[in-house]
XYZ file of C-alpha atoms in Angstrom:
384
model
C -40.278 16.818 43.495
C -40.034 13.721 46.093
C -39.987 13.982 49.323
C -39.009 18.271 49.255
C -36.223 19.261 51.954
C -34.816 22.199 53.093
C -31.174 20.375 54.447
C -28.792 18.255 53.676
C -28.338 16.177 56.813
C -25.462 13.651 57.730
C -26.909 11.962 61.246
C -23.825 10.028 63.002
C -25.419 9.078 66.205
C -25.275 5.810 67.663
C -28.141 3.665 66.198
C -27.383 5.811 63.281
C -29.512 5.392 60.033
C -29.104 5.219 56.235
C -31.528 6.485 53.294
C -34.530 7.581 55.259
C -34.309 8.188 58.798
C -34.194 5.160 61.215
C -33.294 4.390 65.106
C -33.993 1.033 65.830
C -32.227 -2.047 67.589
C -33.498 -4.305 64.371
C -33.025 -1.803 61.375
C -34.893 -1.893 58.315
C -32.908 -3.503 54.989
C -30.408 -1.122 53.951
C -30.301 0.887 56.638
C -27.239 0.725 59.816
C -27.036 -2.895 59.955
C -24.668 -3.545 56.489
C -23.394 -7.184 55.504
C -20.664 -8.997 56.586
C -17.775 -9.133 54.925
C -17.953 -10.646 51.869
C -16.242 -14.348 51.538
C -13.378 -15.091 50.316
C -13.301 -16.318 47.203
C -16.743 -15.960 46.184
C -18.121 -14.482 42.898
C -20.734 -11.798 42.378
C -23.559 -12.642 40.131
C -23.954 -10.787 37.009
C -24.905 -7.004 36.887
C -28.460 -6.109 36.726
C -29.331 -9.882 37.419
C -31.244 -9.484 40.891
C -34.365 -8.667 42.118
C -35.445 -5.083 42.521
C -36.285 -4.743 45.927
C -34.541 -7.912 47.392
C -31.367 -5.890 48.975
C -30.534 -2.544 49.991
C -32.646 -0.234 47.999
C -33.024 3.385 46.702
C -35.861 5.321 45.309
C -35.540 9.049 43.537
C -37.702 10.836 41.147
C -36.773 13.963 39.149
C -40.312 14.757 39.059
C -43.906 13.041 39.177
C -43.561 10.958 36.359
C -39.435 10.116 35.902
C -38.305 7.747 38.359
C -35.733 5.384 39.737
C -35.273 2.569 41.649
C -31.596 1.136 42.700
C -31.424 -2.553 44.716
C -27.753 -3.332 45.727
C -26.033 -6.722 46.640
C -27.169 -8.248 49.700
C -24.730 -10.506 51.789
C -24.952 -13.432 49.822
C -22.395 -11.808 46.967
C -19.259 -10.520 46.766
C -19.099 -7.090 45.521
C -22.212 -6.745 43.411
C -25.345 -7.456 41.790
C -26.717 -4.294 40.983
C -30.177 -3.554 39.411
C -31.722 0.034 38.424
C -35.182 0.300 36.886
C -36.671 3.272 35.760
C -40.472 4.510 34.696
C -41.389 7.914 32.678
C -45.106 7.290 33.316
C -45.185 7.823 37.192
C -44.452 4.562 38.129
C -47.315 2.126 36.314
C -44.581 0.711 34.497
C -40.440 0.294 34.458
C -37.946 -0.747 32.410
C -34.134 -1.736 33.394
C -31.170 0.046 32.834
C -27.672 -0.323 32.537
C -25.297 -0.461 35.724
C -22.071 0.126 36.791
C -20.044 -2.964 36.657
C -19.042 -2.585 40.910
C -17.214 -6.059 39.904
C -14.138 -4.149 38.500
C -13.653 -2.082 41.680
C -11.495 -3.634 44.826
C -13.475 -2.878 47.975
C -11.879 -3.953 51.831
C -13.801 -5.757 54.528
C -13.827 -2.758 56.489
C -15.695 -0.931 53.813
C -18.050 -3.763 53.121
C -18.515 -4.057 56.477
C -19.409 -0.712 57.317
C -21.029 0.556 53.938
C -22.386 -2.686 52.005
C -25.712 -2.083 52.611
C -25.756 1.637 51.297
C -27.546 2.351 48.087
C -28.553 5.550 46.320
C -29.385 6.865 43.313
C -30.169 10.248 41.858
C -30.553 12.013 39.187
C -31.006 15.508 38.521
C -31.911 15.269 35.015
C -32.940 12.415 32.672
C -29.548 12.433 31.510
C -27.810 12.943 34.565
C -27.483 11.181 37.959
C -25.128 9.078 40.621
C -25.352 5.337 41.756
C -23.621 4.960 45.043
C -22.947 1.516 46.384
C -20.142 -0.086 49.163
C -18.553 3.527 49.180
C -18.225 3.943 45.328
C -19.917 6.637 43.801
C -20.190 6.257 39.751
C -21.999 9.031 37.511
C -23.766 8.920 34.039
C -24.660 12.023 31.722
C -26.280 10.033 29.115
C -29.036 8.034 31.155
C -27.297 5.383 32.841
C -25.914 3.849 28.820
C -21.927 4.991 30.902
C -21.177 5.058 34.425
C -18.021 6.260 35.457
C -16.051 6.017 38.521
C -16.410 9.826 40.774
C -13.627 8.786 42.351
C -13.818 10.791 45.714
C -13.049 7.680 47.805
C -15.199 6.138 50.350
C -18.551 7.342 50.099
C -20.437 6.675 52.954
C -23.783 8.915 51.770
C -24.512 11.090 48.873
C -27.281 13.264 48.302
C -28.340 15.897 45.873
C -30.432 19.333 45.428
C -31.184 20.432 41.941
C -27.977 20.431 40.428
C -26.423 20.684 43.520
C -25.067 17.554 44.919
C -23.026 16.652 48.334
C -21.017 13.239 49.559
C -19.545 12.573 52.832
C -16.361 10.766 52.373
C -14.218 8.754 54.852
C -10.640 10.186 55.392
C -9.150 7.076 56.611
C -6.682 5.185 53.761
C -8.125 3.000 52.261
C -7.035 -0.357 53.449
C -8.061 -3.827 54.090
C -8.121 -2.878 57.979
C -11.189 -5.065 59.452
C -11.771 -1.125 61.630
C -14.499 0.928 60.303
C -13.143 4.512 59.577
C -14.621 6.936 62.002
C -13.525 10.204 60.380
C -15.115 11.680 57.002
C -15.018 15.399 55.251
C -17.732 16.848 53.336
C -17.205 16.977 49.781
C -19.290 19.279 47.087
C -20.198 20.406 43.908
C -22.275 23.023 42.265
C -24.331 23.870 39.268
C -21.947 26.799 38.973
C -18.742 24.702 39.349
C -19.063 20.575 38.768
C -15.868 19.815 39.969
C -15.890 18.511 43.347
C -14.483 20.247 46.096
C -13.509 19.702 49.886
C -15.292 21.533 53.001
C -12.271 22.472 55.445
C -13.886 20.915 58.343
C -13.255 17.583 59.061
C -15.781 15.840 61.474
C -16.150 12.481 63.674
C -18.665 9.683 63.681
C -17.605 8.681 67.488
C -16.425 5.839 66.743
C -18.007 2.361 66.276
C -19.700 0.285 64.129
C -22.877 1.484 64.808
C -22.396 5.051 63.415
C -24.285 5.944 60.511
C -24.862 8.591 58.043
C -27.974 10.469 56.373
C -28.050 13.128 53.367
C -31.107 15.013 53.042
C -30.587 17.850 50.653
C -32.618 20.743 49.509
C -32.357 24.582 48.741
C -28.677 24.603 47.984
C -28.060 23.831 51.903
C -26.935 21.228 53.589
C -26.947 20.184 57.754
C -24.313 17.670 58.808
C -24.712 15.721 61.626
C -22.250 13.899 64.229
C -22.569 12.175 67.402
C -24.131 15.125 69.419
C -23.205 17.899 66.744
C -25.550 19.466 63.636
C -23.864 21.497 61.479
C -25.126 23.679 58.445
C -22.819 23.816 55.350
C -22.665 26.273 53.003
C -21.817 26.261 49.167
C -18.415 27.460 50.262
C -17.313 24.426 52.293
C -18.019 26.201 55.604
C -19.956 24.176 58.631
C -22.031 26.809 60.768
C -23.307 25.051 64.182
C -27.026 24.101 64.569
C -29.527 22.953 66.814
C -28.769 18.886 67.514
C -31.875 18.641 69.319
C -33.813 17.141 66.006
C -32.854 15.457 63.131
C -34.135 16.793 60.395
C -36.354 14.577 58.249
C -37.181 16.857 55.583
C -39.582 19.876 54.466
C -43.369 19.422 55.795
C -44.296 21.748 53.427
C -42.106 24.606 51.734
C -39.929 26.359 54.084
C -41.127 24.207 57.507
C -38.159 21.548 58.044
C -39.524 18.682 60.074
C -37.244 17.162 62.431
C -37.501 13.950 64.790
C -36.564 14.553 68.606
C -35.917 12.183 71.249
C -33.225 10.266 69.500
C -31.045 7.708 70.806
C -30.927 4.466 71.686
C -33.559 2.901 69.213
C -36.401 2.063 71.955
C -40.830 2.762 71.081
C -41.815 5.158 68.893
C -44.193 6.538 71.411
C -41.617 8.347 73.327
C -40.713 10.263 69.929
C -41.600 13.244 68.906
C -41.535 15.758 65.814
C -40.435 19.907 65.542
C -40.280 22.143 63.186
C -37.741 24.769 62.294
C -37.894 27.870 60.109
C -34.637 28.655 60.232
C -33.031 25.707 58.248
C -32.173 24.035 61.960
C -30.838 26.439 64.144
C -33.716 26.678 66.289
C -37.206 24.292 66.851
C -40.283 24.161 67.945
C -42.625 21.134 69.091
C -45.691 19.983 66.569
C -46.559 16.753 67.329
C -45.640 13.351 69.602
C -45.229 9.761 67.810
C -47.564 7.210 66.625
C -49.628 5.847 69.426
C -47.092 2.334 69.295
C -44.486 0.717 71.648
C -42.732 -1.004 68.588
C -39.369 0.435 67.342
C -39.060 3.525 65.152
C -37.800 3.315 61.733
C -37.913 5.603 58.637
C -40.038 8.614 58.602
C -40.734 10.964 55.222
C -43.237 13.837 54.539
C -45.184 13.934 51.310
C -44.182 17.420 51.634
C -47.580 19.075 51.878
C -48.142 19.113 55.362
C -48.624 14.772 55.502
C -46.062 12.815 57.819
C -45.302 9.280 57.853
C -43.702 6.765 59.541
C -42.876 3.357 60.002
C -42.694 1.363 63.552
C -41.677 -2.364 64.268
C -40.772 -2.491 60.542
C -43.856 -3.807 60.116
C -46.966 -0.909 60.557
C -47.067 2.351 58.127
C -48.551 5.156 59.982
C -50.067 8.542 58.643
C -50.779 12.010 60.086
C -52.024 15.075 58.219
C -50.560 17.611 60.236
C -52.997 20.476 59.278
C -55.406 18.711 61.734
C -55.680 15.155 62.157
C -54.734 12.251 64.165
C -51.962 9.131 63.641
C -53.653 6.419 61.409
C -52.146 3.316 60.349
C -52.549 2.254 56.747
C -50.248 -0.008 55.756
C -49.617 -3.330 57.334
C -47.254 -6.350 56.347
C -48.443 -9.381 55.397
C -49.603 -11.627 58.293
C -47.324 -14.428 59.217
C -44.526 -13.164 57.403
C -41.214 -11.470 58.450
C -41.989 -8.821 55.952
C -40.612 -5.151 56.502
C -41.645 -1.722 55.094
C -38.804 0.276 53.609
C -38.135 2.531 51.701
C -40.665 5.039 51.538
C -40.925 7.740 49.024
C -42.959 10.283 47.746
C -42.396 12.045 44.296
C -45.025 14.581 45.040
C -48.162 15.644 47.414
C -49.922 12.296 45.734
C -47.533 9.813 44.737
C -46.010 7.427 46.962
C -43.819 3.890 47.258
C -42.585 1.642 49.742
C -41.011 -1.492 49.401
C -42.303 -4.285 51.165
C -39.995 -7.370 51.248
C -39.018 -10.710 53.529
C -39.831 -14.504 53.755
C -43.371 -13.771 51.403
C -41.071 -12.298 48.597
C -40.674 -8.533 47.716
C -43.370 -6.182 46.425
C -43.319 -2.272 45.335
C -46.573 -0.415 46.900
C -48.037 2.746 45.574
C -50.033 5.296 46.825
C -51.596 8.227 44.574
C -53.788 9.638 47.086
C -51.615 10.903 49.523
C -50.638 7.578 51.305
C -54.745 7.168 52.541
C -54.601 3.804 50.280
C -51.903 1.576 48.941
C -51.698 -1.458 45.974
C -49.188 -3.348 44.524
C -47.162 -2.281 41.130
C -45.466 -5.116 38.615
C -41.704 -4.907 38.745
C -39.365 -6.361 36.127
C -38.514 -10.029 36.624
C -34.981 -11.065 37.194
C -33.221 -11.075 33.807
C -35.906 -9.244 32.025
């Protein structure tokens, strides 16, 4: 299933990074750089209207051929304009599907300011599955036909495991304070017990506007990560130090977490490089430097079968087979354009996506061959 991952990972660092892993002084759509505050008085267009792609975006698959994609408002509206496809035939085709109406909950500047641009969705069933958007978290059980408020708070990230599922949620009051909130708690749930429940531990972002937050989750574990900390939780609500040195990325193949080193301060991707722990993040060794490319680093993602990937400038998708090979680029924006590359996903060892969107429009690319070639696939029109 997707992109496989042995740890949940909450990355707070300066720079910090939403949905797939990004450092980068120009961050990809949807990831640290959120929307203004909305303005006053304006009015959200109607749920499910938008484009899929055109705004902060999330992709999830429950397995090769059940998918998702989730595209949030982008700065132009108020609150909302959700739209969530799906496809049960590996992604050739999708269909839309009901939304929550975000319209009916109040959210602050602060929040919008800080969280507007994050969008997720999962599911761990066809049934089942969260839509998190502007710090509200809303869950179905009958396919997306009823969402319903979680209502944990501020949701800065979410991320799931099987039936296993974690959020990171801010402790600050909610208010209509124009500061972002710099302190969150871990908050969890199991396939044994569904209600949610609070870790003890309460943790910093260090402040700013530029902290972010990851969730990578896998194995019914979870690393969270501060400004300078890592920490592994455990089903029980207890954080257990690890190894900040990487962030984790997620599983290069079973039981190998990949992590990114050299963090901090966006800068080439050249000067990266990528470890590997067996130990879920307490400890890690060196595999591998970056792509062979002075532009900026943004998300990286495994195919999970030993096949790494990431994205520099925005603009230039770059491979590696890890097993013996060298970096390749094989995906390039359109020419003239102010296109960017992001998401990426992979379902399986095969099946990829990445969004590729800007001034020439938006576009969904696939890959069934392991990210070696990529085409376009027909989305759902506006309305449709």
């Amino acid at each position: 299933m997707a992109v496989a991952v042995v740890a949940l990972l909450v990355t707070l660092a300066v720079g910090g990074f939403n949905g797939s892993e990004s450092t980068s002084p120009t961050p990809p759509p949807g990831e640290a750089a959120a929307p203004g505050a909305p303005p006053g008085g304006a009015l959200s267009s109607p749920p499910g209207s938008g484009s899929v792609g055109a705004g902060a975006t999330s992709i999830d698959f429950l397995d090769p051929d059940h998918g998702w994609i989730a595209t949030g408002c982008s700065s132009e509206c108020i609150v909302s304009n959700p739209v969530i496809v799906r496809t049960d035939d590996g992604g050739r085709t999708w269909k839309r599907t009901r939304v929550p109406d975000m319209a009916v909950m109040p959210i602050s500047p602060s929040v919008w300011r800080s969280l507007g641009g994050v969008v997720d969705v999962r599911f761990v069933s066809r049934t089942h599955g969260w839509y998190l958007q502007a710090g509200e978290l809303w869950g179905t059980t009958d396919g997306g036909t009823i969402w319903r408020s979680s209502h944990l708070g501020v949701v800065r990230d979410f991320a799931t495991s099987g039936e296993d599922a974690w959020a990171l949620v801010d402790d600050c009051p909610v208010t209509y304070s124009l500061n972002p909130c710099t302190r969150f708690h871990v908050a969890y749930r199991t396939r044994a017990d569904p209600s949610w429940r609070r870790a003890t531990m309460s943790l910093s972002t260090g402040g700013g506007p530029s902290a972010g937050a990851l969730l990578v989750a896998a194995n019914h574990t979870a690393l969270v990560g501060t400004a300078g900390g890592l920490f592994t939780a455990t089903q029980t609500g207890a954080l257990v130090p690890a190894d900040p040195t990487c962030q984790p990325i997620g599983d290069l193949s079973p039981g190998r977490l990949l992590g990114r080193c050299g963090i901090g301060g966006g800068g080439d991707a050249s000067v990266f490089s990528f470890a590997l722990s067996g130990d879920g993040g307490r400890h890690w060794s060196h595999l591998l430097g970056g792509p062979p490319s002075r532009a900026w680093s943004g998300a990286s993602t495994t195919n999970g079968a030993g096949v790494l990937f990431t994205i520099t400038g925005g603009a230039t998708l770059w491979r590696v087979d890890t097993t013996g090979g060298a970096w390749a680029p094989v995906l390039q924006t359109t020419a003239g354009t102010t296109d960017e590359l992001y998401p990426i996903y992979f379902a399986d060892a095969h099946h990829g996506f990445v969004f590729e969107s800007g001034s020439s429009g938006t576009r969904l690319l696939a890959t069934h061959d392991a990210g070696l070639t990529w085409n376009a696939v027909p989305l759902p029109l506006p309305g449709s």
